Tab-separated table of C-alpha atoms and ligand atoms in Angstrom:
chain	number	residue	atom	x	y	z
A	16	MET	CA	0.000	0.000	0.000
A	17	LEU	CA	1.199	3.505	-0.800
A	18	LYS	CA	2.280	5.381	2.354
A	19	ALA	CA	4.612	8.215	1.288
A	20	LEU	CA	5.547	10.495	-1.586
A	21	ILE	CA	9.202	11.540	-1.874
A	22	PHE	CA	9.985	14.699	-3.825
A	23	ASP	CA	13.132	16.040	-5.421
A	24	VAL	CA	13.297	19.862	-5.113
A	25	ASP	CA	15.250	21.489	-7.962
A	26	GLY	CA	13.349	21.174	-11.200
A	27	THR	CA	10.596	19.031	-9.650
A	28	LEU	CA	8.906	21.148	-6.976
A	29	ALA	CA	9.994	24.396	-8.618
A	30	ASP	CA	11.713	25.779	-11.694
A	31	THR	CA	14.900	26.707	-9.851
A	32	GLU	CA	17.716	26.274	-12.336
A	33	MET	CA	17.576	29.711	-14.012
A	34	ALA	CA	17.990	31.226	-10.537
A	35	HIS	CA	20.829	28.807	-9.698
A	36	LEU	CA	22.562	29.748	-12.979
A	37	SER	CA	22.286	33.504	-12.306
A	38	ALA	CA	23.530	32.944	-8.751
A	39	PHE	CA	26.622	31.043	-9.967
A	40	ASN	CA	27.422	33.887	-12.383
A	41	LEU	CA	26.909	36.538	-9.686
A	42	ALA	CA	29.269	34.661	-7.363
A	43	PHE	CA	31.932	34.360	-10.078
A	44	ALA	CA	31.689	38.125	-10.753
A	45	GLU	CA	31.757	38.981	-7.039
A	46	LEU	CA	35.068	37.142	-6.712
A	47	GLY	CA	36.485	38.881	-9.783
A	48	LEU	CA	36.617	35.661	-11.810
A	49	ASN	CA	35.936	36.223	-15.487
A	50	TRP	CA	33.813	33.065	-15.671
A	51	GLN	CA	30.276	33.222	-17.062
A	52	TRP	CA	28.110	30.190	-17.747
A	53	ASP	CA	25.485	30.483	-20.484
A	54	LEU	CA	22.292	28.472	-20.890
A	55	PRO	CA	23.584	25.721	-23.249
A	56	LEU	CA	26.699	25.216	-21.095
A	57	TYR	CA	24.670	25.127	-17.873
A	58	THR	CA	22.256	22.605	-19.394
A	59	GLN	CA	25.264	20.317	-19.962
A	60	LEU	CA	26.766	21.059	-16.555
A	61	LEU	CA	23.528	19.948	-14.878
A	62	GLN	CA	24.667	16.393	-15.615
A	63	VAL	CA	26.781	16.885	-12.490
A	64	SER	CA	24.536	17.075	-9.399
A	65	GLY	CA	25.452	19.476	-6.610
A	66	GLY	CA	26.657	23.053	-6.984
A	67	LYS	CA	30.186	22.514	-5.633
A	68	GLU	CA	30.656	19.352	-7.675
A	69	ARG	CA	29.402	21.239	-10.771
A	70	ILE	CA	31.953	24.042	-10.330
A	71	LYS	CA	34.753	21.523	-9.802
A	72	ALA	CA	33.818	19.449	-12.857
A	73	TRP	CA	33.759	22.573	-15.029
A	74	TRP	CA	37.020	23.878	-13.563
A	75	TYR	CA	38.799	20.604	-14.311
A	76	SER	CA	37.463	20.733	-17.878
A	77	GLN	CA	39.178	24.101	-18.519
A	78	ALA	CA	42.484	23.625	-20.337
A	79	ASP	CA	43.827	26.983	-19.069
A	80	ARG	CA	42.891	26.537	-15.395
A	81	PRO	CA	45.488	27.875	-12.976
A	82	GLN	CA	47.910	24.997	-12.378
A	83	VAL	CA	49.208	26.452	-9.123
A	84	LEU	CA	46.141	25.463	-7.182
A	85	GLU	CA	46.535	22.397	-5.038
A	86	ALA	CA	43.428	20.370	-4.298
A	87	ALA	CA	42.926	22.040	-0.898
A	88	ALA	CA	43.240	25.563	-2.338
A	89	MET	CA	40.840	24.666	-5.125
A	90	ASP	CA	38.313	23.299	-2.640
A	91	GLN	CA	38.599	26.479	-0.560
A	92	THR	CA	37.931	28.648	-3.604
A	93	ILE	CA	34.965	26.475	-4.551
A	94	ASP	CA	33.596	26.720	-0.988
A	95	ARG	CA	33.815	30.526	-1.173
A	96	ILE	CA	32.141	30.665	-4.602
A	97	HIS	CA	29.415	28.344	-3.359
A	98	GLU	CA	28.812	30.390	-0.224
A	99	LEU	CA	28.271	33.527	-2.337
A	100	LYS	CA	26.183	31.566	-4.829
A	101	THR	CA	23.937	30.231	-2.068
A	102	ALA	CA	23.378	33.751	-0.685
A	103	ALA	CA	22.547	35.070	-4.168
A	104	TYR	CA	20.138	32.185	-4.790
A	105	GLU	CA	18.389	32.709	-1.463
A	106	GLN	CA	17.939	36.387	-2.303
A	107	ALA	CA	16.503	35.521	-5.735
A	108	VAL	CA	13.976	33.173	-4.108
A	109	GLN	CA	13.021	35.817	-1.567
A	110	ASP	CA	12.592	38.313	-4.426
A	111	GLY	CA	10.051	35.971	-6.040
A	112	GLN	CA	12.219	34.920	-8.992
A	113	VAL	CA	11.522	31.206	-8.539
A	114	GLN	CA	8.115	29.701	-9.263
A	115	MET	CA	6.696	26.425	-7.997
A	116	ARG	CA	5.819	24.094	-10.877
A	117	PRO	CA	2.137	23.743	-11.857
A	118	GLY	CA	0.099	21.385	-9.699
A	119	VAL	CA	2.783	20.881	-7.037
A	120	LEU	CA	1.217	22.774	-4.121
A	121	ALA	CA	-2.229	21.330	-4.855
A	122	LEU	CA	-0.815	17.792	-4.927
A	123	LEU	CA	1.176	18.245	-1.687
A	124	SER	CA	-1.917	19.462	0.080
A	125	ALA	CA	-4.268	16.808	-1.380
A	126	ALA	CA	-1.768	14.013	-0.639
A	127	ALA	CA	-1.461	15.101	3.006
A	128	ASP	CA	-5.268	15.256	3.258
A	129	ALA	CA	-5.392	11.721	1.835
A	130	GLY	CA	-3.121	10.528	4.662
A	131	LEU	CA	0.078	10.169	2.658
A	132	LEU	CA	3.388	11.162	4.257
A	133	LEU	CA	5.491	13.715	2.370
A	134	ALA	CA	9.296	13.653	2.196
A	135	ILE	CA	12.118	15.471	0.415
A	136	ALA	CA	15.197	13.863	-1.161
A	137	THR	CA	17.450	16.453	-2.790
A	138	THR	CA	21.118	17.177	-3.424
A	139	THR	CA	20.659	20.887	-2.815
A	140	SER	CA	21.722	22.903	0.247
A	141	PRO	CA	19.261	23.092	3.186
A	142	VAL	CA	18.989	26.905	3.102
A	143	ASN	CA	17.802	26.692	-0.501
A	144	ILE	CA	14.945	24.370	0.473
A	145	ALA	CA	13.965	26.563	3.419
A	146	ALA	CA	13.938	29.757	1.316
A	147	LEU	CA	11.804	28.143	-1.386
A	148	LEU	CA	9.274	26.371	0.800
A	149	ARG	CA	8.928	29.109	3.416
A	150	ARG	CA	7.821	31.392	0.613
A	151	ALA	CA	5.581	28.831	-1.100
A	152	ILE	CA	4.013	27.120	1.933
A	153	GLY	CA	4.592	29.437	4.898
A	154	ALA	CA	6.649	29.655	8.090
A	155	ASP	CA	5.524	26.172	9.202
A	156	TRP	CA	6.612	24.509	5.933
A	157	ARG	CA	8.866	22.006	7.722
A	158	TYR	CA	5.948	20.375	9.544
A	159	HIS	CA	4.469	19.307	6.232
A	160	PHE	CA	7.376	16.916	5.635
A	161	ALA	CA	8.005	13.766	7.665
A	162	VAL	CA	11.615	13.499	6.434
A	163	ILE	CA	14.004	15.878	4.665
A	164	GLU	CA	17.318	14.612	3.294
A	165	ASP	CA	19.620	17.055	1.492
A	166	ALA	CA	23.250	17.961	0.742
A	167	SER	CA	23.991	18.281	4.464
A	168	THR	CA	22.876	14.738	5.279
A	169	ALA	CA	23.646	12.831	2.052
A	170	PRO	CA	27.095	13.840	0.758
A	171	ARG	CA	27.091	11.334	-2.109
A	172	LYS	CA	25.071	13.171	-4.759
A	173	LYS	CA	22.579	11.734	-7.253
A	174	PRO	CA	22.804	9.457	-9.281
A	175	ASP	CA	24.065	7.781	-6.099
A	176	PRO	CA	20.947	6.420	-4.326
A	177	MET	CA	22.229	7.508	-0.886
A	178	VAL	CA	19.743	10.370	-0.428
A	179	TYR	CA	16.768	8.130	-1.282
A	180	ARG	CA	18.022	5.217	0.851
A	181	GLN	CA	18.376	7.539	3.840
A	182	THR	CA	14.926	8.998	3.231
A	183	LEU	CA	13.397	5.500	3.266
A	184	GLU	CA	15.358	4.594	6.381
A	185	HIS	CA	14.109	7.671	8.226
A	186	LEU	CA	10.552	7.160	6.986
A	187	ARG	CA	10.891	3.563	8.265
A	188	LEU	CA	9.210	2.383	5.076
A	189	PRO	CA	10.186	-0.042	2.319
A	190	ALA	CA	10.634	1.371	-1.182
A	191	SER	CA	7.514	-0.543	-2.220
A	192	ALA	CA	5.368	1.714	0.021
A	193	CYS	CA	6.630	4.944	-1.565
A	194	LEU	CA	6.685	6.816	-4.841
A	195	ALA	CA	9.436	9.237	-5.932
A	196	PHE	CA	9.038	12.396	-8.039
A	197	GLU	CA	11.976	13.554	-10.146
A	198	ASP	CA	12.846	15.796	-13.090
A	199	SER	CA	16.294	14.586	-14.195
A	200	GLY	CA	18.156	11.519	-15.401
A	201	ASN	CA	20.478	11.566	-12.381
A	202	GLY	CA	17.524	11.928	-10.029
A	203	LEU	CA	15.675	9.036	-11.671
A	204	LYS	CA	18.776	6.799	-11.453
A	205	ALA	CA	19.133	7.637	-7.746
A	206	ALA	CA	15.492	6.838	-7.022
A	207	LEU	CA	15.542	3.614	-9.073
A	208	GLY	CA	18.781	2.658	-7.314
A	209	ALA	CA	16.885	2.794	-4.027
A	210	GLY	CA	14.145	0.602	-5.514
A	211	LEU	CA	11.557	3.384	-5.897
A	212	ALA	CA	8.909	3.588	-8.588
A	213	THR	CA	9.344	7.096	-9.981
A	214	VAL	CA	7.173	9.672	-11.699
A	215	VAL	CA	9.227	12.049	-13.867
A	216	THR	CA	8.211	15.580	-14.845
A	217	PRO	CA	11.007	16.832	-17.132
A	218	ASN	CA	11.656	20.561	-17.584
A	219	GLN	CA	13.483	22.686	-20.163
A	220	PHE	CA	16.884	21.645	-18.760
A	221	THR	CA	16.210	17.901	-18.620
A	222	LEU	CA	14.032	17.178	-21.682
A	223	ASP	CA	16.848	15.225	-23.384
A	224	HIS	CA	17.731	13.052	-20.380
A	225	ASP	CA	17.325	9.285	-20.382
A	226	PHE	CA	14.200	8.391	-18.418
A	227	SER	CA	14.266	4.628	-18.980
A	228	GLY	CA	12.662	2.817	-16.079
A	229	ALA	CA	10.329	5.686	-15.081
A	230	LEU	CA	6.855	4.677	-13.954
A	231	LYS	CA	5.339	7.733	-15.697
A	232	ILE	CA	6.708	10.688	-17.652
A	233	LEU	CA	4.395	13.696	-17.456
A	234	PRO	CA	4.696	17.316	-18.634
A	235	SER	CA	3.877	18.486	-15.088
A	236	LEU	CA	1.948	17.487	-11.950
A	237	ASP	CA	-0.936	19.762	-12.928
A	238	GLY	CA	-4.219	17.910	-12.393
A	239	VAL	CA	-2.535	14.905	-10.754
A	240	SER	CA	-4.545	13.634	-7.766
A	241	PRO	CA	-3.726	11.204	-4.926
A	242	ALA	CA	-6.226	8.753	-6.477
A	243	MET	CA	-4.276	8.763	-9.772
A	244	ILE	CA	-0.997	8.304	-7.937
A	245	LYS	CA	-2.360	5.401	-5.899
A	246	ALA	CA	-3.542	3.741	-9.129
A	247	TRP	CA	-0.079	4.163	-10.755
A	248	HIS	CA	1.565	2.799	-7.637
A	249	GLY	CA	-0.775	-0.208	-7.772
A	250	ASP	CA	0.256	-0.797	-11.407
A	251	ALA	CA	3.936	-0.660	-10.415
A	252	ALA	CA	3.392	-3.187	-7.618
A	253	GLN	CA	1.537	-5.493	-9.977
A	254	ALA	CA	4.288	-5.234	-12.609
A	255	LEU	CA	6.831	-6.236	-9.939
A	256	ARG	CA	4.816	-9.341	-9.027
A	257	HIS	CA	4.864	-10.571	-12.654
B	6	XBP	C1	19.916	19.754	-8.033
B	6	XBP	C2	21.281	20.170	-7.957
B	6	XBP	C3	21.607	21.286	-7.120
B	6	XBP	C4	21.308	22.665	-7.628
B	6	XBP	C5	22.248	23.609	-6.944
B	6	XBP	O1	19.860	18.363	-8.309
B	6	XBP	O2	22.154	19.552	-8.501
B	6	XBP	O3	22.987	21.201	-6.984
B	6	XBP	O4	21.476	22.744	-9.026
B	6	XBP	O5	22.168	23.529	-5.557
B	6	XBP	P1	18.606	17.491	-7.888
B	6	XBP	P2	23.498	23.594	-4.644
B	6	XBP	O6	17.376	18.252	-8.283
B	6	XBP	O7	18.782	16.222	-8.695
B	6	XBP	O8	18.672	17.223	-6.395
B	6	XBP	O9	24.385	24.633	-5.230
B	6	XBP	O10	23.002	23.954	-3.267
B	6	XBP	O11	24.145	22.237	-4.696
B	7	MG	MG1	16.011	17.838	-9.760
């Protein structure tokens, strides 16, 4: 029986990546680095989950990167960039530059009314989740979620299933009693790796990703009800039995 819904944040609950991209560029400029990421580049870079990991992967890909930097110095610079980026992102959210995706708030509320537990499994930083959901849900947003796992609790980023495994552990539920909601190939791999049937709602950044193994691929969660989700979950359970 379906007991809990587990949601990714970036790209699934809200269209966050344009704001993340602007925040990265603001942080680069603030530190006097002449780095600027454009939309096509950022779309590619999103194949690396996690802001710090994304900066590092890009930095290593640059032929003319400063060779003097030892690993520790590089990590320190990345930490500083990421700190500024996180502050810029939080400000953008507070300024109303990030919108929840269609149908998300209605589904969260209807699912809770239907007795389903809600959880979050994301690679993003905890302050980013708080900024987004405080604005969208209200000051008591945290009470709506039974479990929240994020970059501070699950250091191995998606596609590693760590964040989903920990979410299940803290929900004290088997994967078969839950459904995951994702927007990206890495997110889907992480959820599938934890044994979760997964509904995918791609967005402009993830349209080309590989969604093999998804339970459903939908343009958005608009109009999706707990009854529909329970029926899909039933189909997934039946498919597993055969
Ligand atoms: C989201 C991410 C995040 C954000 C940036 O992946 O990879 O890193 O892009 O947030 P997912 P941070 O939706 O699969 O969890 O800079 O805080 O990492
Ligand atoms: Mg995502």
